[in-house]
Tab-separated table of C-alpha atoms and ligand atoms in Angstrom:
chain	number	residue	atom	x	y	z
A	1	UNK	CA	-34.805	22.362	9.938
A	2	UNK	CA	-35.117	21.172	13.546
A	3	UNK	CA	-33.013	23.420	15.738
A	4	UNK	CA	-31.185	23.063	18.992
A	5	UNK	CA	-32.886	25.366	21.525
A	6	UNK	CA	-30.921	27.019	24.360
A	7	UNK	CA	-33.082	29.265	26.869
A	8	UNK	CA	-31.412	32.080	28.281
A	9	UNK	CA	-32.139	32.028	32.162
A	10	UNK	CA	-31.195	35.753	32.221
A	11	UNK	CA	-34.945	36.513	31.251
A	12	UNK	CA	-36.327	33.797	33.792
A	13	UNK	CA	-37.404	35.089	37.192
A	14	UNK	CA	-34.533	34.446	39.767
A	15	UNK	CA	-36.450	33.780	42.904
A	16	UNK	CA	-38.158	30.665	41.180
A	17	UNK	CA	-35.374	29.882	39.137
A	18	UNK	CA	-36.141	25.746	39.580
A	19	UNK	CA	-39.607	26.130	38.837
A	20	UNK	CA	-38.845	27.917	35.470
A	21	UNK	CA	-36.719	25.377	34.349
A	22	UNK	CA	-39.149	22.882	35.189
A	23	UNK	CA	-41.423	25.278	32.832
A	24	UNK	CA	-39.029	24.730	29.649
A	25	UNK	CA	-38.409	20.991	30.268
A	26	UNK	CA	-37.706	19.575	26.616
A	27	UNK	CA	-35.060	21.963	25.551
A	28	UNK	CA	-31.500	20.884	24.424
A	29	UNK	CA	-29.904	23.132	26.393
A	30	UNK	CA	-30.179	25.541	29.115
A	31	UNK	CA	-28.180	28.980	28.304
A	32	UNK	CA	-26.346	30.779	31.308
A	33	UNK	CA	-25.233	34.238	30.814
A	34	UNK	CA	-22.065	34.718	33.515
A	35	UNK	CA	-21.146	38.309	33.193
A	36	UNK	CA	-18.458	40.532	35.241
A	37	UNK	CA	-19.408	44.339	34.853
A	38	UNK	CA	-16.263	44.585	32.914
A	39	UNK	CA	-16.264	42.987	29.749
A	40	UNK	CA	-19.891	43.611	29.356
A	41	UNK	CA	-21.598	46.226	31.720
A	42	UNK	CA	-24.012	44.324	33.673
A	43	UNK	CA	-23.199	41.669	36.276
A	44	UNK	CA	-25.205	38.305	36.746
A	45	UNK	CA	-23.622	35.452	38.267
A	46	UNK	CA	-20.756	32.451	39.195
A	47	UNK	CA	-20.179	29.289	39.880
A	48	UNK	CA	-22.191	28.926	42.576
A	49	UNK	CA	-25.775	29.515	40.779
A	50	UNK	CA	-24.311	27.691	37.767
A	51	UNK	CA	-23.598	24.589	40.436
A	52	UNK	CA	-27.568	24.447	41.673
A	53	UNK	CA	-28.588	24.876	37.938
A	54	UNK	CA	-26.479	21.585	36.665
A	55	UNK	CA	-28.647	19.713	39.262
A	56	UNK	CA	-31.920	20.398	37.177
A	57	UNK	CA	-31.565	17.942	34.502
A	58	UNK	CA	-30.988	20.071	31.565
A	59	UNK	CA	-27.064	20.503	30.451
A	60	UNK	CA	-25.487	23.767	30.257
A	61	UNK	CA	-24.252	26.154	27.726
A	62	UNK	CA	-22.634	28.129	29.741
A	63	UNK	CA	-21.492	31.583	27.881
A	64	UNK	CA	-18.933	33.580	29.859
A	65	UNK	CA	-18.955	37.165	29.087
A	66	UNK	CA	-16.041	38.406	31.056
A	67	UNK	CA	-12.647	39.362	31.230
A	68	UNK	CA	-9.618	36.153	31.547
A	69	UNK	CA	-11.870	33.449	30.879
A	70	UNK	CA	-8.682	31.621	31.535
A	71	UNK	CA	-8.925	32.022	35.192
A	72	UNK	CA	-12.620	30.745	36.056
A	73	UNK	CA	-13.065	28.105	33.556
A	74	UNK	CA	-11.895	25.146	36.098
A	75	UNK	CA	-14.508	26.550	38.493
A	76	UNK	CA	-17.429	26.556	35.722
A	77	UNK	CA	-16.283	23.223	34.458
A	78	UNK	CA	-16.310	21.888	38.008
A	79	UNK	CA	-19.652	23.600	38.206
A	80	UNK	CA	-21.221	21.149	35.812
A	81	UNK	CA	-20.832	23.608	32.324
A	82	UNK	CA	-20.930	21.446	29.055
A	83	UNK	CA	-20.237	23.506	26.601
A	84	UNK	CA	-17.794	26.528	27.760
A	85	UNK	CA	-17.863	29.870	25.272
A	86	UNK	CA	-15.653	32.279	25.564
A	87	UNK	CA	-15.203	35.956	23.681
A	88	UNK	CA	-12.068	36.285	22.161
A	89	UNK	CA	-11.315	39.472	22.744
A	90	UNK	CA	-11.093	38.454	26.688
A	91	UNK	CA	-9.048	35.692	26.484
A	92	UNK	CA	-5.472	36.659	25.129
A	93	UNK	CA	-3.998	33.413	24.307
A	94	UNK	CA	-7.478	31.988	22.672
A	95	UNK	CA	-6.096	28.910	21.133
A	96	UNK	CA	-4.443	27.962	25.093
A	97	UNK	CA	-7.571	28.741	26.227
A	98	UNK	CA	-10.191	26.616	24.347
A	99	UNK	CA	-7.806	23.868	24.045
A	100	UNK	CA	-7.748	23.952	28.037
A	101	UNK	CA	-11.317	23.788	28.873
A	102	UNK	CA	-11.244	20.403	26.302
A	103	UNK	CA	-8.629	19.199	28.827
A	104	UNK	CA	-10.566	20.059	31.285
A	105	UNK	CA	-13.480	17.559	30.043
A	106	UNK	CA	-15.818	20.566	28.826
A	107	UNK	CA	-16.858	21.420	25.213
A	108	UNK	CA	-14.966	25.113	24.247
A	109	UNK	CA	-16.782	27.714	22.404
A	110	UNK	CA	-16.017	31.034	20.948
A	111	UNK	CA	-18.791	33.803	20.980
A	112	UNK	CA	-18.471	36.672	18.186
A	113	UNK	CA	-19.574	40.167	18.970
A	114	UNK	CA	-21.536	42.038	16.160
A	115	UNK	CA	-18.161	44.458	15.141
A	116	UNK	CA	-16.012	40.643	15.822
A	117	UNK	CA	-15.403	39.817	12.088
A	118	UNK	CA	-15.546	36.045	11.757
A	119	UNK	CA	-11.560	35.993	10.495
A	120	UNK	CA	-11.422	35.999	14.317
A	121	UNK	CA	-11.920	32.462	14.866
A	122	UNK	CA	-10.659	31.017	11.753
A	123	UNK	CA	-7.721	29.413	13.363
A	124	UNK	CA	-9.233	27.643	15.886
A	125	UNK	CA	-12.347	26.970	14.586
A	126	UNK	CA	-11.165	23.209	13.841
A	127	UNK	CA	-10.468	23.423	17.834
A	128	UNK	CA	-14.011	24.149	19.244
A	129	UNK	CA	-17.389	22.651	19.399
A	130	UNK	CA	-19.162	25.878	18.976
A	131	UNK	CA	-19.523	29.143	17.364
A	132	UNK	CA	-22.063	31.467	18.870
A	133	UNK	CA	-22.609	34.145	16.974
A	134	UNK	CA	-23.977	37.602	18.720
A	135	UNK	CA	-26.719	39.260	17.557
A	136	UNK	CA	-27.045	41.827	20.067
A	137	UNK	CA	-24.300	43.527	21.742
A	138	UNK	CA	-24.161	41.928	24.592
A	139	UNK	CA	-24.949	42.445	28.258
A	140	UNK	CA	-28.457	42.162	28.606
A	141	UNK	CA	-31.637	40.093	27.478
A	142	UNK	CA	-34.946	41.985	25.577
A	143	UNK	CA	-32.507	43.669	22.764
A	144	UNK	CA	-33.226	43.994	19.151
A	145	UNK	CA	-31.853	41.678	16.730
A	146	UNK	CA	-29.115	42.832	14.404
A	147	UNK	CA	-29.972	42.237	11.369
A	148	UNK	CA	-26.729	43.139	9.426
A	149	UNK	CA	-25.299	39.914	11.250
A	150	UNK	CA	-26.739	37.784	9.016
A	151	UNK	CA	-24.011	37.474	6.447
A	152	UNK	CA	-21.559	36.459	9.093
A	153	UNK	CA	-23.789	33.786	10.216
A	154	UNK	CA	-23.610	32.686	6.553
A	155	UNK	CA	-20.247	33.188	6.092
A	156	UNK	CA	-19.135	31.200	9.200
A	157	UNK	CA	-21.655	28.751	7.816
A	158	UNK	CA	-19.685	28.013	4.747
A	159	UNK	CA	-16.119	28.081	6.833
A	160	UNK	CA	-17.516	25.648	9.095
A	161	UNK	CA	-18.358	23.426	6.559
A	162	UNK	CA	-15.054	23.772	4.887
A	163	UNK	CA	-13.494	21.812	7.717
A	164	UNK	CA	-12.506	18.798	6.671
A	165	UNK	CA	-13.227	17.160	10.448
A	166	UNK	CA	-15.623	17.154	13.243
A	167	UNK	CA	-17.961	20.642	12.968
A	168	UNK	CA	-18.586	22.990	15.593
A	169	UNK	CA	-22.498	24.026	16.326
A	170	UNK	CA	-23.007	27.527	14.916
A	171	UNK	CA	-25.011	29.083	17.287
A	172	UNK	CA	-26.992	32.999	17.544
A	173	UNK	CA	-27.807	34.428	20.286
A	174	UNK	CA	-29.575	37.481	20.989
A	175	UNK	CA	-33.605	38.841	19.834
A	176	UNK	CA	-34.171	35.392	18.847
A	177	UNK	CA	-38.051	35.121	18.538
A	178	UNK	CA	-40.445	33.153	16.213
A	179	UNK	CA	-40.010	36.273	13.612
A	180	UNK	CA	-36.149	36.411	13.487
A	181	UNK	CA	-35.848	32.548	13.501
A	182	UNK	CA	-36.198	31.663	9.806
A	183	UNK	CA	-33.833	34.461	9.148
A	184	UNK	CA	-31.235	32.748	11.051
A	185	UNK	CA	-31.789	29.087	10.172
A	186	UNK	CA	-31.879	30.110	6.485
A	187	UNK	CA	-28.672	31.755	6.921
A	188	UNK	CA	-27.394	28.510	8.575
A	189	UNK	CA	-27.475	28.341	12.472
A	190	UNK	CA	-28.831	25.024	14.144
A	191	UNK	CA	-28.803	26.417	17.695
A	192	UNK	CA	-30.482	29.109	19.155
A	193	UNK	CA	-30.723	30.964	22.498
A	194	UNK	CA	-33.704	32.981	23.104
A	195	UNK	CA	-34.470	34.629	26.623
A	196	UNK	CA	-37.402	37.030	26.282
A	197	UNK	CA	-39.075	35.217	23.695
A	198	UNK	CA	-39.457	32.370	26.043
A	199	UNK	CA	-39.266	33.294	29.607
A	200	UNK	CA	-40.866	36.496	28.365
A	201	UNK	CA	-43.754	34.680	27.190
A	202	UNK	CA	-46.998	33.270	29.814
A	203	UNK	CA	-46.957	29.879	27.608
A	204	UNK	CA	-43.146	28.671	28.341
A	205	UNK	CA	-44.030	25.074	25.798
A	206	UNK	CA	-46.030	27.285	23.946
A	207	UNK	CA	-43.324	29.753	23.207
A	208	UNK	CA	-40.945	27.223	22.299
A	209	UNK	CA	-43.140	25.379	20.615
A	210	UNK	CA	-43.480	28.598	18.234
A	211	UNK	CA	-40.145	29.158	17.799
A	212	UNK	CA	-39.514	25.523	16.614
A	213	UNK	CA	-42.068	25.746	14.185
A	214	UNK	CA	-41.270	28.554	12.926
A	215	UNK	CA	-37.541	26.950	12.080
A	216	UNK	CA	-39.297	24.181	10.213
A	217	UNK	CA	-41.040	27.029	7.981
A	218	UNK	CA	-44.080	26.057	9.122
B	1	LIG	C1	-26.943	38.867	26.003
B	1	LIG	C2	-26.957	37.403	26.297
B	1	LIG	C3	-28.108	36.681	25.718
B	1	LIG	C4	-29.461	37.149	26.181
B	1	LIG	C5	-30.451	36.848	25.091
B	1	LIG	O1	-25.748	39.383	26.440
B	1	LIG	O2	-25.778	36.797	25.773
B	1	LIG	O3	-27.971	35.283	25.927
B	1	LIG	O4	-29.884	36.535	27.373
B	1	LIG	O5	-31.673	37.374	25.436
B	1	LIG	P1	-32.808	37.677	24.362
B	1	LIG	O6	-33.172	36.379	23.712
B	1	LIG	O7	-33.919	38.256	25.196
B	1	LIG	O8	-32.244	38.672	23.375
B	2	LIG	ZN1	-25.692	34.589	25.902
């Protein structure tokens, strides 16, 4: 299956941040971890970086890992986000949430945390564009992939396309490399983040390049 790639620019070196997006030109997406030292314990950036990054040609799925979503998504969306993914466990009133960053022109998401059982989005799922399912804990980049998540990716899968309307992306995220990739498209995602396994790599085309492939079985 051809797959929707999102490179995490966690992994990517800072100081040349332009240069390695020029480096992974091609991609769908461009994944931005925004994290708070609260909800997850590591801190990376705001709107500010997410502003300069919009500029670069590649649109942004932007995944906040913090605390009250609520209160920064006008300043991401205003940053240039596209789609906007939030944890549920953060945001309180979920359904005001997702339905606010669609009113606020973006595309809402909802991220799921390994122990997050996928009952957790089931009533809004018909209300988002995007289901990103975690396959590390998260908080940093160069983890090990979960394995055990894989019959949540399938059972969100077969929820997803039990909705009789428009269907969110299901999405993984987290030790995404060309090993774990069949694993996950079998079990039904169609976009996937990696950040080591790209910006990790010498080869930036190369490594992606590899990870397609090895989607398509080949
Ligand atoms: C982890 C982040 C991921 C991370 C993935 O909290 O949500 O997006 O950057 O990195 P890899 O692909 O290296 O596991
Ligand atoms: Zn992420």
């Amino acid at each position: 299956m051809p797959v929707i790639l999102s490179p995490s620019v966690l992994s990517a070196d800072f100081l040349r941040l332009a240069e390695e997006i020029h480096d992974v030109r091609g991609v769908e997406y461009l994944h931005v971890d925004v994290m708070d030292g609260r909800y997850v314990p590591n801190i990376t950036f705001g709107p500010k970086i997410v502003r300069h990054l919009s500029t670069l040609g590649i649109p942004l799925d932007v995944h906040l890992m913090i605390e009250e979503p609520e209160r920064y998504i006008e300043d991401f969306i205003g940053a240039g986000a596209h789609f906007l993914t939030v944890h549920p466990e953060a945001s309180v009133h979920l359904h005001r949430t997702v339905t606010r960053i669609r009113e606020l022109g973006a595309r809402p998401g909802i991220a799921l945390n390994p122990s997050t059982p996928p009952q957790a989005v089931e009533y809004v799922l018909a209300d988002v564009d995007l289901v990103l399912v975690m396959t590390v804990n998260p908080g940093f980049g160069g983890q090990r992939f979960i394995e055990g998540q894989l019959p949540k990716i399938r059972r969100l899968r077969a929820m997803i396309d039990a909705l009789p309307g428009p269907k969110p992306l299901l999405e993984v995220d987290g030790g995404i490399d060309p090993e774990t990739t069949p694993l996950v498209v079998d079990a039904g995602a169609e976009m996937l983040v990696a950040g080591n396994a790209i910006f990790g790599r010498p080869d930036r085309q190369e490594a992606i390049a590899a990870i397609r492939a090895a989607a398509q079985g080949r």
